[in-house]
Short mmCIF file of C-alpha atoms and ligand atoms in Angstrom, two decimals:
data_model
loop_
_atom_site.label_atom_id
_atom_site.label_comp_id
_atom_site.label_asym_id
_atom_site.label_seq_id
_atom_site.Cartn_x
_atom_site.Cartn_y
_atom_site.Cartn_z
CA MET A 84 -8.09 5.81 12.75
CA LEU A 85 -6.17 5.94 9.10
CA SER A 86 -5.55 9.45 9.67
CA VAL A 87 -3.28 9.34 12.18
CA ILE A 88 -1.28 6.69 10.35
CA SER A 89 0.76 7.66 7.27
CA LYS A 90 3.40 4.92 6.80
CA VAL A 91 2.67 1.58 7.42
CA VAL A 92 5.18 -1.33 7.64
CA VAL A 93 4.90 -5.12 7.00
CA ALA A 94 7.76 -7.41 8.35
CA TYR A 95 7.56 -10.49 5.31
CA ASP A 96 8.84 -13.60 5.73
CA GLY A 97 7.65 -15.87 3.46
CA SER A 98 5.32 -17.49 5.88
CA GLU A 99 1.68 -17.33 6.35
CA LEU A 100 1.04 -15.57 8.98
CA SER A 101 3.43 -12.88 7.24
CA LYS A 102 1.25 -13.24 4.11
CA GLN A 103 -1.96 -12.92 6.15
CA ALA A 104 0.05 -9.86 7.96
CA LEU A 105 0.42 -8.22 3.83
CA GLU A 106 -3.12 -9.25 3.29
CA ARG A 107 -4.14 -7.25 5.92
CA ALA A 108 -1.25 -3.95 5.80
CA ILE A 109 -3.55 -3.91 2.05
CA ILE A 110 -6.50 -3.42 3.14
CA LEU A 111 -6.07 -1.19 5.77
CA ALA A 112 -4.24 1.14 2.47
CA LYS A 113 -7.06 0.72 0.52
CA GLN A 114 -9.15 2.73 3.11
CA ASP A 115 -6.50 5.57 2.55
CA GLU A 116 -4.40 6.02 -0.32
CA LYS A 117 -2.30 8.50 1.00
CA VAL A 118 -1.16 5.84 3.10
CA GLU A 119 2.28 4.18 2.13
CA LEU A 120 3.19 0.98 2.31
CA ASN A 121 6.90 -0.50 2.62
CA VAL A 122 7.36 -3.92 3.10
CA ILE A 123 10.22 -5.35 4.62
CA THR A 124 12.37 -9.09 4.85
CA VAL A 125 15.45 -9.54 6.52
CA ILE A 126 18.03 -12.13 5.80
CA PRO A 127 19.40 -13.07 8.95
CA ARG A 128 23.10 -12.84 9.65
CA PRO A 129 24.37 -16.61 9.32
CA VAL A 130 25.77 -17.22 13.01
CA ALA A 131 29.86 -17.68 12.12
CA SER A 132 30.73 -21.05 12.66
CA ILE A 133 33.39 -22.96 10.90
CA TYR A 134 31.51 -24.18 8.05
CA ASN A 135 30.45 -21.07 6.71
CA TYR A 136 33.19 -18.42 7.17
CA GLY A 137 34.34 -16.92 3.75
CA ALA A 138 33.67 -18.27 0.15
CA ILE A 139 30.86 -20.91 1.99
CA ALA A 140 29.24 -18.01 4.30
CA ASP A 141 29.25 -15.60 1.21
CA THR A 142 27.58 -18.95 -1.01
CA ALA A 143 24.20 -19.15 1.33
CA HIS A 144 24.11 -15.69 1.52
CA GLU A 145 23.69 -15.31 -2.63
CA ALA A 146 21.64 -17.93 -2.48
CA ASN A 147 19.04 -16.23 0.63
CA LEU A 148 19.89 -13.42 -1.95
CA GLU A 149 18.06 -14.70 -4.61
CA VAL A 150 15.42 -16.34 -2.41
CA ALA A 151 14.08 -12.95 -1.08
CA ARG A 152 14.14 -10.91 -4.81
CA ASP A 153 11.76 -13.59 -5.77
CA MET A 154 9.43 -13.44 -2.46
CA MET A 155 9.76 -9.48 -3.15
CA LYS A 156 8.84 -9.59 -6.61
CA GLU A 157 5.80 -11.98 -5.79
CA VAL A 158 5.02 -9.25 -3.26
CA GLU A 159 5.76 -6.59 -6.02
CA GLU A 160 2.47 -7.86 -7.85
CA LYS A 161 -0.03 -7.63 -4.99
CA LEU A 162 1.48 -4.06 -4.70
CA LYS A 163 0.93 -3.10 -8.03
CA ASN A 164 -3.02 -3.55 -7.31
CA ILE A 165 -3.74 -0.83 -5.01
CA PRO A 166 -2.48 3.67 -6.02
CA ASN A 167 -0.56 3.77 -2.34
CA LYS A 168 2.95 4.17 -2.96
CA THR A 169 5.07 1.75 -1.72
CA GLU A 170 8.16 0.17 -1.57
CA THR A 171 10.33 -2.85 -0.53
CA PHE A 172 13.21 -3.36 1.23
CA ILE A 173 15.72 -6.86 1.69
CA ILE A 174 18.30 -5.69 4.51
CA ASP A 175 21.00 -8.09 5.92
CA GLY A 176 21.24 -8.87 9.97
CA ASN A 177 19.31 -9.63 13.05
CA PRO A 178 15.41 -9.83 12.04
CA ALA A 179 13.91 -8.05 15.61
CA GLN A 180 16.78 -5.28 15.55
CA LYS A 181 16.29 -4.63 12.25
CA ILE A 182 12.54 -4.82 11.87
CA GLU A 183 12.43 -2.60 15.18
CA GLU A 184 15.24 0.36 13.45
CA PHE A 185 13.74 0.39 9.97
CA ALA A 186 10.42 1.51 12.04
CA GLU A 187 12.27 3.95 14.25
CA ASN A 188 14.24 5.92 11.27
CA ASN A 189 11.68 5.25 8.44
CA ASN A 190 8.93 7.10 10.38
CA VAL A 191 6.44 4.25 10.66
CA ASP A 192 3.23 4.34 12.28
CA LEU A 193 2.62 1.14 12.20
CA ILE A 194 4.44 -2.53 12.27
CA VAL A 195 2.04 -4.92 10.88
CA MET A 196 3.37 -9.27 11.27
CA GLY A 197 2.00 -12.53 12.17
CA SER A 198 2.54 -13.95 15.97
CA ARG A 199 4.62 -16.49 14.28
CA GLY A 200 6.49 -17.41 11.34
CA LEU A 201 8.79 -19.81 9.98
CA GLY A 202 10.35 -21.41 12.90
CA GLY A 203 9.06 -24.26 14.65
CA VAL A 204 7.76 -23.79 18.40
CA LYS A 205 4.13 -24.18 17.82
CA GLU A 206 2.95 -23.75 21.29
CA LEU A 207 4.61 -20.23 22.19
CA PHE A 208 2.37 -18.07 21.37
CA LEU A 209 4.85 -15.18 20.13
CA GLY A 210 7.65 -16.21 18.03
CA SER A 211 10.62 -13.96 18.79
CA VAL A 212 10.41 -11.35 16.48
CA SER A 213 7.14 -10.08 16.83
CA HIS A 214 7.75 -10.57 21.09
CA HIS A 215 10.64 -8.32 20.62
CA VAL A 216 9.28 -6.04 17.97
CA VAL A 217 6.45 -5.78 20.22
CA GLN A 218 8.25 -4.84 23.17
CA LYS A 219 10.63 -2.41 21.51
CA ALA A 220 8.72 -0.53 18.88
CA LYS A 221 8.23 2.41 19.56
CA CYS A 222 4.76 2.73 16.66
CA GLU A 223 1.51 0.12 17.10
CA VAL A 224 2.27 -3.08 16.13
CA PHE A 225 -0.58 -5.00 14.54
CA ILE A 226 -0.45 -9.12 15.15
CA VAL A 227 -2.07 -11.30 13.19
CA LYS A 228 -2.78 -14.06 15.16
N1 ATP B 481 13.20 -12.25 8.63
C1 ATP B 481 12.41 -11.95 8.64
N2 ATP B 481 11.91 -11.17 8.00
C2 ATP B 481 10.55 -9.92 8.27
N3 ATP B 481 9.85 -9.90 9.27
C3 ATP B 481 9.87 -11.31 9.79
C4 ATP B 481 11.35 -12.34 9.04
N4 ATP B 481 11.41 -13.26 10.86
C5 ATP B 481 9.82 -13.47 11.24
N5 ATP B 481 9.58 -11.87 10.71
C6 ATP B 481 7.43 -11.61 10.96
O1 ATP B 481 7.44 -11.71 12.33
C7 ATP B 481 6.93 -12.29 11.90
C8 ATP B 481 6.92 -13.17 13.24
O2 ATP B 481 7.90 -13.73 13.27
P1 ATP B 481 8.93 -15.00 14.05
O3 ATP B 481 9.89 -15.07 13.11
O4 ATP B 481 8.48 -14.44 15.58
O5 ATP B 481 8.63 -16.24 14.81
P2 ATP B 481 8.80 -17.90 14.55
O6 ATP B 481 9.76 -18.02 13.20
O7 ATP B 481 7.28 -18.91 14.50
O8 ATP B 481 9.67 -18.23 15.68
P3 ATP B 481 11.47 -18.29 16.05
O9 ATP B 481 11.74 -17.38 15.03
O10 ATP B 481 11.62 -17.54 17.10
O11 ATP B 481 11.22 -19.22 15.98
C9 ATP B 481 6.63 -13.56 10.66
O12 ATP B 481 4.78 -13.38 10.69
C10 ATP B 481 7.08 -12.25 9.97
O13 ATP B 481 5.89 -10.86 10.07
MG1 MG B 482 10.83 -16.38 12.40
#
């Protein structure tokens, strides 16, 4: 299986299931050190309202970026334990769309992600991001449930 997979991307939002997705991708990558492993997190663009225009929106974005940087530092610590080529990315925008685009533009063969993330509706089997990516991505998608 791994001989046809040269690049794996983990969609990481810091949720329990995305942590499991990262662990699973690391196990996969360990089986073949030629597999490249990328981890991406997308900082959602704030919905425009009178409350987050201008300076307030900038402050909120700066805070989110700080959180994302700390989160990715922890991810990088884990990635140091494997010999594979690895890279982490922090991207701004709509998470579902940016994950789809990243896979498309970077020759990704496999996206590994959780069925749900940080959102609250536990009755749904898939969250909106995993639902979109499963439907739209042109590569394989591995859902940790
Ligand atoms: N901002 C993000 N950046 C990177 N990956 C993400 C992001 N948001 C979600 N994911 C990935 O998608 C998986 C499913 O999360 P999703 O957001 O679809 O579910 P949810 O948060 O429970 O629902 P919703 O966001 O629709 O309220 C996560 O486990 C993670 O792998
Ligand atoms: Mg979510």
